[in-house]
mmCIF file of C-alpha atoms and ligand atoms in Angstrom:
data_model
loop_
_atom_site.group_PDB
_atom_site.id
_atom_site.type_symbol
_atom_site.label_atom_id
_atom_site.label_comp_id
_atom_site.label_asym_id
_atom_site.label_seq_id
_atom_site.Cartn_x
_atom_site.Cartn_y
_atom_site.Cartn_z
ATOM 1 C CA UNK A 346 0.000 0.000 0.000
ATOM 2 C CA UNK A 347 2.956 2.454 1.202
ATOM 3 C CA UNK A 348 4.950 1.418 -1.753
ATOM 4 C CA UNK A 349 1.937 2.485 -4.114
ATOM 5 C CA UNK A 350 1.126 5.506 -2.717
ATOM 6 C CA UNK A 351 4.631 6.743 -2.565
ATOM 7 C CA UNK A 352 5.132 5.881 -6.138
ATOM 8 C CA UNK A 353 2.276 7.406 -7.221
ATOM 9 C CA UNK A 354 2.908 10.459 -5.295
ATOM 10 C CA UNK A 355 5.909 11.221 -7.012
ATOM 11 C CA UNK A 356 4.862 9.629 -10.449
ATOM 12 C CA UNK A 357 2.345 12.818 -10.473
ATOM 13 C CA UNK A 358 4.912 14.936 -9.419
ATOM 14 C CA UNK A 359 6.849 13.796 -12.208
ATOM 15 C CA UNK A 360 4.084 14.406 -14.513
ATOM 16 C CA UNK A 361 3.416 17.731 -13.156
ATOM 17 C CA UNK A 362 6.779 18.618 -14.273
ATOM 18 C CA UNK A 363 6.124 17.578 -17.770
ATOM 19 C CA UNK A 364 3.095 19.207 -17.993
ATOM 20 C CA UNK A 365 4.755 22.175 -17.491
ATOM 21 C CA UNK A 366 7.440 22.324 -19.832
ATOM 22 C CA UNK A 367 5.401 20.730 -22.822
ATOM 23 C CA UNK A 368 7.287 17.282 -23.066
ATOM 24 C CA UNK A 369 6.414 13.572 -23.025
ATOM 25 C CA UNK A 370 8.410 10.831 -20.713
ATOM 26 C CA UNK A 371 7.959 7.849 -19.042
ATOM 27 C CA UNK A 372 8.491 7.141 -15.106
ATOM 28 C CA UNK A 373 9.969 3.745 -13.235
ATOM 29 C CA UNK A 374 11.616 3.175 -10.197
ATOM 30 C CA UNK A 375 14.029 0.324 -10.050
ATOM 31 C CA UNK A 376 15.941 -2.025 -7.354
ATOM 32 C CA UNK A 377 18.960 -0.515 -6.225
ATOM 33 C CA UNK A 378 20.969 -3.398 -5.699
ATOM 34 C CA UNK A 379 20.060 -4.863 -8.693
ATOM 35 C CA UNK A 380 21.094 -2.004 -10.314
ATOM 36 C CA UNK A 381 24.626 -1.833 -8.950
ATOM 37 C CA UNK A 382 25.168 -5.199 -9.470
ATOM 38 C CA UNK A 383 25.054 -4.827 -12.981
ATOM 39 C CA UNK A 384 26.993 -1.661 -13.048
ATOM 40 C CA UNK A 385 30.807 -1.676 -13.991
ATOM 41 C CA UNK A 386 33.330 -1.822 -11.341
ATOM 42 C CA UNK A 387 34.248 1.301 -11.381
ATOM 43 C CA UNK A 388 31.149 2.011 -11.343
ATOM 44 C CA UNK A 389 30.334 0.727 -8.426
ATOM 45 C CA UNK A 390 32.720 2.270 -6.702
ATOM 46 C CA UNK A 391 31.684 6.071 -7.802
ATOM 47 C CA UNK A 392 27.838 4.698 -6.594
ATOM 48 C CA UNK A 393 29.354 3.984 -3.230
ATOM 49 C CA UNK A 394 30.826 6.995 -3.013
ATOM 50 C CA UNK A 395 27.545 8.956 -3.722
ATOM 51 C CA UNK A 396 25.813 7.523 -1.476
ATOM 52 C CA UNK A 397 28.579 7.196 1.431
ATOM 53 C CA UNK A 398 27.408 5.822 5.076
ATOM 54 C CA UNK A 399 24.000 5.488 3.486
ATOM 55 C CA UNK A 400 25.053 3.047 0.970
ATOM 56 C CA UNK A 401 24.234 -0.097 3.395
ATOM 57 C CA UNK A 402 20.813 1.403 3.741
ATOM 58 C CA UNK A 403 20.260 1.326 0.020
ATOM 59 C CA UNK A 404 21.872 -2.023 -0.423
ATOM 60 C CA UNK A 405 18.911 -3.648 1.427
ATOM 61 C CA UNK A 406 15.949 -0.420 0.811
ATOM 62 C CA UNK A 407 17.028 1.503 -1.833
ATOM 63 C CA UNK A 408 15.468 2.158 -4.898
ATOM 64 C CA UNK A 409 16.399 4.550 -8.179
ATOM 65 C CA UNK A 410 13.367 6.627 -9.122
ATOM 66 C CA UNK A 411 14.420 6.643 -12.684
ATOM 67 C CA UNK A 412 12.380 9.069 -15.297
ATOM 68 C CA UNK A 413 12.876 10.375 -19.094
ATOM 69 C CA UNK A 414 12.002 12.867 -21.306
ATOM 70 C CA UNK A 415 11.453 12.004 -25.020
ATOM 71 C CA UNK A 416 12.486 13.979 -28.034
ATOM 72 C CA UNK A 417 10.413 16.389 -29.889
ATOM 73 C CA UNK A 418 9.902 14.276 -33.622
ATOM 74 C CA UNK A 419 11.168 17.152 -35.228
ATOM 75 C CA UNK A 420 14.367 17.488 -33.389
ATOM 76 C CA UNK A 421 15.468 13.653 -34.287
ATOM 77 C CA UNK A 422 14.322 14.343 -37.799
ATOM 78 C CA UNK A 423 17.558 16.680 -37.979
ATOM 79 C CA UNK A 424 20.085 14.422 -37.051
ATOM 80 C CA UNK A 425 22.036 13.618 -40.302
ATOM 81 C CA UNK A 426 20.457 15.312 -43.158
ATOM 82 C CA UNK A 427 22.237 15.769 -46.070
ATOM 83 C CA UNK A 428 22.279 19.219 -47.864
ATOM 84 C CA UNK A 429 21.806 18.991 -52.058
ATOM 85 C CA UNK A 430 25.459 18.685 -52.694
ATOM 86 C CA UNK A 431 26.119 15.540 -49.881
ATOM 87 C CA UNK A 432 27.410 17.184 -46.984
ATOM 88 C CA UNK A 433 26.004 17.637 -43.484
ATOM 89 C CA UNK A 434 23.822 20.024 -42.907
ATOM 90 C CA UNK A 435 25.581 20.969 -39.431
ATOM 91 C CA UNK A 436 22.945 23.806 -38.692
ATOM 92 C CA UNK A 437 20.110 21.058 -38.969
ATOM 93 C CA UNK A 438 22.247 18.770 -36.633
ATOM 94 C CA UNK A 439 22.388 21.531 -33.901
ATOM 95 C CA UNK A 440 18.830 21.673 -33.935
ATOM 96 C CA UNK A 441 18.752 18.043 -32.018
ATOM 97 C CA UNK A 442 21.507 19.373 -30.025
ATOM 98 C CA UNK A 443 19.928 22.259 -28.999
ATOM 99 C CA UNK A 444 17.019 19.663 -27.727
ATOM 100 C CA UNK A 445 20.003 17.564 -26.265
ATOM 101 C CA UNK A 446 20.927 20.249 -23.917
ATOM 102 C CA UNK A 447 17.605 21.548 -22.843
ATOM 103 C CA UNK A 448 16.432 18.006 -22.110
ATOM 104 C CA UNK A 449 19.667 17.600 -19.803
ATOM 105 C CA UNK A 450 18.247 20.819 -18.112
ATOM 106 C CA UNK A 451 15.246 20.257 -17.640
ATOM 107 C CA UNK A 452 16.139 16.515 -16.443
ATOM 108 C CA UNK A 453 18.907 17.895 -14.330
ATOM 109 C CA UNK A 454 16.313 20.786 -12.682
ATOM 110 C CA UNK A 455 13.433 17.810 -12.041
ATOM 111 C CA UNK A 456 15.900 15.378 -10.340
ATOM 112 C CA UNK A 457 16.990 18.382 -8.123
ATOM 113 C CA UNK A 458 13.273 18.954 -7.266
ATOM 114 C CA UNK A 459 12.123 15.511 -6.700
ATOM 115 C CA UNK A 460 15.191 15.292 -4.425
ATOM 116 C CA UNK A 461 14.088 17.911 -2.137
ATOM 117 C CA UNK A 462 10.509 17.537 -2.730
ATOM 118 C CA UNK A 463 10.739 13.418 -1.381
ATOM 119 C CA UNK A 464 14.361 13.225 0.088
ATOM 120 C CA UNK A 465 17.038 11.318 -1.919
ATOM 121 C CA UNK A 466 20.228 11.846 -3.884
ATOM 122 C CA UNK A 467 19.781 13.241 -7.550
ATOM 123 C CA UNK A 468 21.983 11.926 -10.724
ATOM 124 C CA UNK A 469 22.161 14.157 -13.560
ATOM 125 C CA UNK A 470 21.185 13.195 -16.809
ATOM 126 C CA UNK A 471 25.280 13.782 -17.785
ATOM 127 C CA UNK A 472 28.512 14.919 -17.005
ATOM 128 C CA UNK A 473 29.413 18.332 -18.342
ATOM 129 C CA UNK A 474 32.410 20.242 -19.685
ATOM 130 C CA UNK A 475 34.707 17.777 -19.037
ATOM 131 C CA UNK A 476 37.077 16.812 -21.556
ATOM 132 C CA UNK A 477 38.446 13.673 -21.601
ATOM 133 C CA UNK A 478 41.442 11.497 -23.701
ATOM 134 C CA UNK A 479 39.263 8.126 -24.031
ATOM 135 C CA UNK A 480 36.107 7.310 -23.872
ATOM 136 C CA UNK A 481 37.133 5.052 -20.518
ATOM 137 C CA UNK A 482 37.378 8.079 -18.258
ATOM 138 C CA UNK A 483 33.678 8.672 -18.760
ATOM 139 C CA UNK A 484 33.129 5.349 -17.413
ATOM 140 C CA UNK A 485 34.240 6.216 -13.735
ATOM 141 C CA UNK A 486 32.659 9.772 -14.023
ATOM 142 C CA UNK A 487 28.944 8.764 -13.423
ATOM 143 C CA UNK A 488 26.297 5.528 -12.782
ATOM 144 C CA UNK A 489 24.750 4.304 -16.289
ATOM 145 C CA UNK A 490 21.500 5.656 -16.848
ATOM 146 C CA UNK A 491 21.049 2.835 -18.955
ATOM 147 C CA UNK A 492 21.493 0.511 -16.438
ATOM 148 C CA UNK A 493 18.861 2.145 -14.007
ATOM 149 C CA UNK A 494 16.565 2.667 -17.009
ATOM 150 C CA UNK A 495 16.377 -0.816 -18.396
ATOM 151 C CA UNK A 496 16.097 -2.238 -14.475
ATOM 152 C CA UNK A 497 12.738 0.553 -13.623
ATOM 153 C CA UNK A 498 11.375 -1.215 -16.413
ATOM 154 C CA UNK A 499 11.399 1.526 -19.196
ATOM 155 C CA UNK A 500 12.997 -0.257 -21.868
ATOM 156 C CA UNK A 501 15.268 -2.674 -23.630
ATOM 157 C CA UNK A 502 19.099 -2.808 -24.123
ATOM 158 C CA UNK A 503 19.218 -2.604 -27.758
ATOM 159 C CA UNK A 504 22.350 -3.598 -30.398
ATOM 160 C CA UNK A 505 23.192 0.396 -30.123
ATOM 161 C CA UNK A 506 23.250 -0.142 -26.864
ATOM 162 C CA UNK A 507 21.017 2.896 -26.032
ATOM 163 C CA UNK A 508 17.842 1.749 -23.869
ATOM 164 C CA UNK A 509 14.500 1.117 -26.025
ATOM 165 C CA UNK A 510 11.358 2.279 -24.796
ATOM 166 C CA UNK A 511 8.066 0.416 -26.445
ATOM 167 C CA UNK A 512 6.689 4.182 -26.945
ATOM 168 C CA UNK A 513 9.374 6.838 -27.825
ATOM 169 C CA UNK A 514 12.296 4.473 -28.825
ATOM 170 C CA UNK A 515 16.061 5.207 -28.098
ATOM 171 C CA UNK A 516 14.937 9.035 -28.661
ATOM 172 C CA UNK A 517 14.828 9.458 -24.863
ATOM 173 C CA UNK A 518 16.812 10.701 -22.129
ATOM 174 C CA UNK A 519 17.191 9.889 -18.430
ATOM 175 C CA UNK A 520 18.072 11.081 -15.306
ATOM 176 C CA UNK A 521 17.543 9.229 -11.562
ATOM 177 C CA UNK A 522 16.881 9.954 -7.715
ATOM 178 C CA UNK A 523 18.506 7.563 -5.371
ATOM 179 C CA UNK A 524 16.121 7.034 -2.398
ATOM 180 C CA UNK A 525 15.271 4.762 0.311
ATOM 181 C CA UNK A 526 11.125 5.422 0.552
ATOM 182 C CA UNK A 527 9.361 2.105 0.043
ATOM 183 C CA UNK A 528 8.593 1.875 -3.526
ATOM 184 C CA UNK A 529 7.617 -0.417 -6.118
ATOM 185 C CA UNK A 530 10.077 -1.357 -8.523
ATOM 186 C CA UNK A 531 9.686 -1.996 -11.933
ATOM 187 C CA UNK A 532 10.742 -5.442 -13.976
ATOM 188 C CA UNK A 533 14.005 -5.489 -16.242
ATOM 189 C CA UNK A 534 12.801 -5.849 -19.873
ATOM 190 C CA UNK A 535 14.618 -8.150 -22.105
ATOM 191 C CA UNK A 536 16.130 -7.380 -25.209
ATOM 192 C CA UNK A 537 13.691 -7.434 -28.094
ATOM 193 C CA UNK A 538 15.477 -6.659 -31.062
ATOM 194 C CA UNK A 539 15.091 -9.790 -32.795
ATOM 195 C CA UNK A 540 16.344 -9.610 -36.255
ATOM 196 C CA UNK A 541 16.489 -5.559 -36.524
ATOM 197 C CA UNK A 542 19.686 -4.361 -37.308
ATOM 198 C CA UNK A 543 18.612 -0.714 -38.166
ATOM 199 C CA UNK A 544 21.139 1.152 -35.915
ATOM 200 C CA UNK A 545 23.822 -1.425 -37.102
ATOM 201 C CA UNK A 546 23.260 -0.508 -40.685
ATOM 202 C CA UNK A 547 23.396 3.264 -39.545
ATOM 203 C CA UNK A 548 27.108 3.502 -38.359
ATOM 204 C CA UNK A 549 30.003 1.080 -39.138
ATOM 205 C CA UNK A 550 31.686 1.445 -35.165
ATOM 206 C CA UNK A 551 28.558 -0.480 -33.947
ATOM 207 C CA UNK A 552 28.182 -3.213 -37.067
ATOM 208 C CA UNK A 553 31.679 -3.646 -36.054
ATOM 209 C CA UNK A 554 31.461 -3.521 -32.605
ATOM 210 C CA UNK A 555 32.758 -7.298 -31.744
ATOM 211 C CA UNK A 556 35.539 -7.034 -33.829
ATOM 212 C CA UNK A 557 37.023 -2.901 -32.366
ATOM 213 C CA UNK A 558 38.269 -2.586 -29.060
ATOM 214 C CA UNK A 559 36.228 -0.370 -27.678
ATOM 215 C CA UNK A 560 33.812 1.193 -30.681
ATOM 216 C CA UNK A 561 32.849 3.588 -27.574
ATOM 217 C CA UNK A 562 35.966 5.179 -28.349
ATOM 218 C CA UNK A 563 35.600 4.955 -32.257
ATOM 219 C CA UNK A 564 32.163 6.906 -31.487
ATOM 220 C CA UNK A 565 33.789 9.409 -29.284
ATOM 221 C CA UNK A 566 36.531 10.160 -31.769
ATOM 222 C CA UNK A 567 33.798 10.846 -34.499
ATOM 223 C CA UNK A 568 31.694 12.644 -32.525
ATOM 224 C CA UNK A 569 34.481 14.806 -31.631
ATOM 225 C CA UNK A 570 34.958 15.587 -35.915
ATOM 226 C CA UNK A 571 31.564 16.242 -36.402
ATOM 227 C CA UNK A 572 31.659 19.310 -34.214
ATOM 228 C CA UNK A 573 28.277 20.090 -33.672
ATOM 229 C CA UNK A 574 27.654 22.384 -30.399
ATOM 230 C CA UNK A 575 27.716 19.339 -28.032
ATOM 231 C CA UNK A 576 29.411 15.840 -28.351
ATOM 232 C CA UNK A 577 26.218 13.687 -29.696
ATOM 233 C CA UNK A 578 25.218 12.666 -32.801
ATOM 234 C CA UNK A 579 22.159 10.474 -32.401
ATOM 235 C CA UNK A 580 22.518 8.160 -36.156
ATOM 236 C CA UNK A 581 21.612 5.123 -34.382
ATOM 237 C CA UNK A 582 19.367 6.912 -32.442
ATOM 238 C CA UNK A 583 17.215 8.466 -35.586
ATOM 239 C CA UNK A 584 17.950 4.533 -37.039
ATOM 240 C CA UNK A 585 15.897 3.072 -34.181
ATOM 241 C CA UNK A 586 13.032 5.563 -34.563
ATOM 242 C CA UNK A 587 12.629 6.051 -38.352
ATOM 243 C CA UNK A 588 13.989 2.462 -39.955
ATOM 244 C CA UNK A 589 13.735 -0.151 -37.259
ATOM 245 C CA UNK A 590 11.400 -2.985 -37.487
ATOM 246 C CA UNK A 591 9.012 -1.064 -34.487
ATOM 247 C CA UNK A 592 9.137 2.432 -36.528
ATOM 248 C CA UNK A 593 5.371 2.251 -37.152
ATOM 249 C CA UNK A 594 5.057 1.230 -33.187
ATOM 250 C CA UNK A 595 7.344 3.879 -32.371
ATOM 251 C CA UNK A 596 5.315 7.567 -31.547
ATOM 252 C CA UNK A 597 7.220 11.074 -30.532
ATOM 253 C CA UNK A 598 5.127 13.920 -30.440
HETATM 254 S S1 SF4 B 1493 26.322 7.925 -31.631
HETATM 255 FE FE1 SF4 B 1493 26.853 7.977 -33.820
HETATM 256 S S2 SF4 B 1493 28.971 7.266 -33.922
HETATM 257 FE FE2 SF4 B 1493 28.189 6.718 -31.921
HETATM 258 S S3 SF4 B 1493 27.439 4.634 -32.099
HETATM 259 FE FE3 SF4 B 1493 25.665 5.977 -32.512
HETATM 260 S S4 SF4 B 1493 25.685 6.324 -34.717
HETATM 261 FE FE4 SF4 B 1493 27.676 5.459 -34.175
HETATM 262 S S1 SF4 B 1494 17.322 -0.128 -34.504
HETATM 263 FE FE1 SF4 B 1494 16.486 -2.177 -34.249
HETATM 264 S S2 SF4 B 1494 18.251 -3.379 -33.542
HETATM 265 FE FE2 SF4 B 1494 18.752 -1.246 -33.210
HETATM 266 S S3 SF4 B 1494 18.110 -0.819 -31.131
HETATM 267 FE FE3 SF4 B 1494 16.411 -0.236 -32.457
HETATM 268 S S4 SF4 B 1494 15.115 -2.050 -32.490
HETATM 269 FE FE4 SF4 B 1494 17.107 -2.718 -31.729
#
């Protein structure tokens, strides 16, 4: 009963949020032990040092309050086009950039709130301004999203490795509130991919991805070329949404 009414409590709050600002997202909460099992090592070690002499407490009563916010349609539909003589139309790019950054914002400013608003420790939806020399130092910088995402129940891992939600796609964006008020907690969804290989076909670094070291780094690298106004690019993302196998499924508003 507690566990219901607490999650619906700050489900609405959630949804207030949204309401406000004009966007669409989804809401989950997931185990948070299950979560850091799954995380990296390193990983692990930078959630035990958020969450310091409360960390035992969450261990056996903590959960992640995990939420998204979805793209605008028209902001994904800029990723990648092609102006008449082949070349990247950079200003269209920036457009989904622009919605990059203010969905970061927005994400970062709810997670704040819901932390004060029902206790807890908020994770931003990313690390900023940092600049790094491979890909690996983002690793120990931050807990996956992903991880927490897939875990509250929101989506599937999918071959791009970006989490899959049955509504909005990859074409979502997550941030998380570590608490320890009685919640429920969502299921882990498996990966449903199937045969799809959209995002594969979209970008060589993840068709390749068994056979490169680390085609995180490959993607960093490229990212880094393409320089838009933040380090994204969102091919496989755009893939997922527009040419997977669930594109008619698929719905961003
Ligand atoms: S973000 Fe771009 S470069 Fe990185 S894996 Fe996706 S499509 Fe490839
Ligand atoms: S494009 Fe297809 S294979 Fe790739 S993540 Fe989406 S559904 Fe999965």
């Amino acid at each position: 009963m507690e566990r219901g009414q607490n999650f619906q409590k700050i489900k609405t709050f959630f949804d207030r949020k949204l309401a406000e600002i004009g966007y669409y997202g989804v809401f989950g909460v997931a185990e948070f032990k299950k979560v850091y099992d799954m995380l990296m090592s390193v990983q692990k070690v930078i959630l035990e040092n958020i969450c310091c002499e409360q960390f035992h407490d969450f261990i056996m009563n903590g959960s992640f309050v995990c939420f998204g916010i979805a793209f605008p349609e028209f902001a994904v539909d800029c990723i990648d086009v092609r102006l008449c003589d082949g070349s990247i139309d950079r200003h269209k790019w920036n457009i989904y950039v622009e919605e990059y950054n203010k969905i970061n914002g927005f994400l970062n400013a709810i997670a704040g709130e819901i932390a004060d608003s029902f206790g807890g420790i908020p994770i931003q939806a990313t690390v900023e301004g940092i600049k790094v020399k491979n890909v690996e130092e983002y690793y120990g910088m931050t807990v996956s999203h992903r991880v927490i995402a897939e875990n509250a129940g929101l989506g599937w891992r999918g071959k791009n490795e970006l989490v899959v939600n049955e509504k909005f796609s990859c074409a979502i964006r997550f941030a998380s509130v570590i608490t320890d008020l009685p919640l429920i907690h969502g299921e882990k969804v498996e990966t449903s991919c199937g045969e799809c290989e959209a995002c594969l076909k979209s970008c060589s670094f993840l068709k390749n991805k068994d056979k490169l070291e680390d085609y995180r780094e490959n993607c960093r690298k490229y990212i880094l070329k393409l320089g838009l106004k933040a380090e994204v690019c969102g091919k496989c993302n755009k893939a997922c949404y527009r040419k997977s196998i669930f594109r008619e499924r698929f719905k961003l508003k």
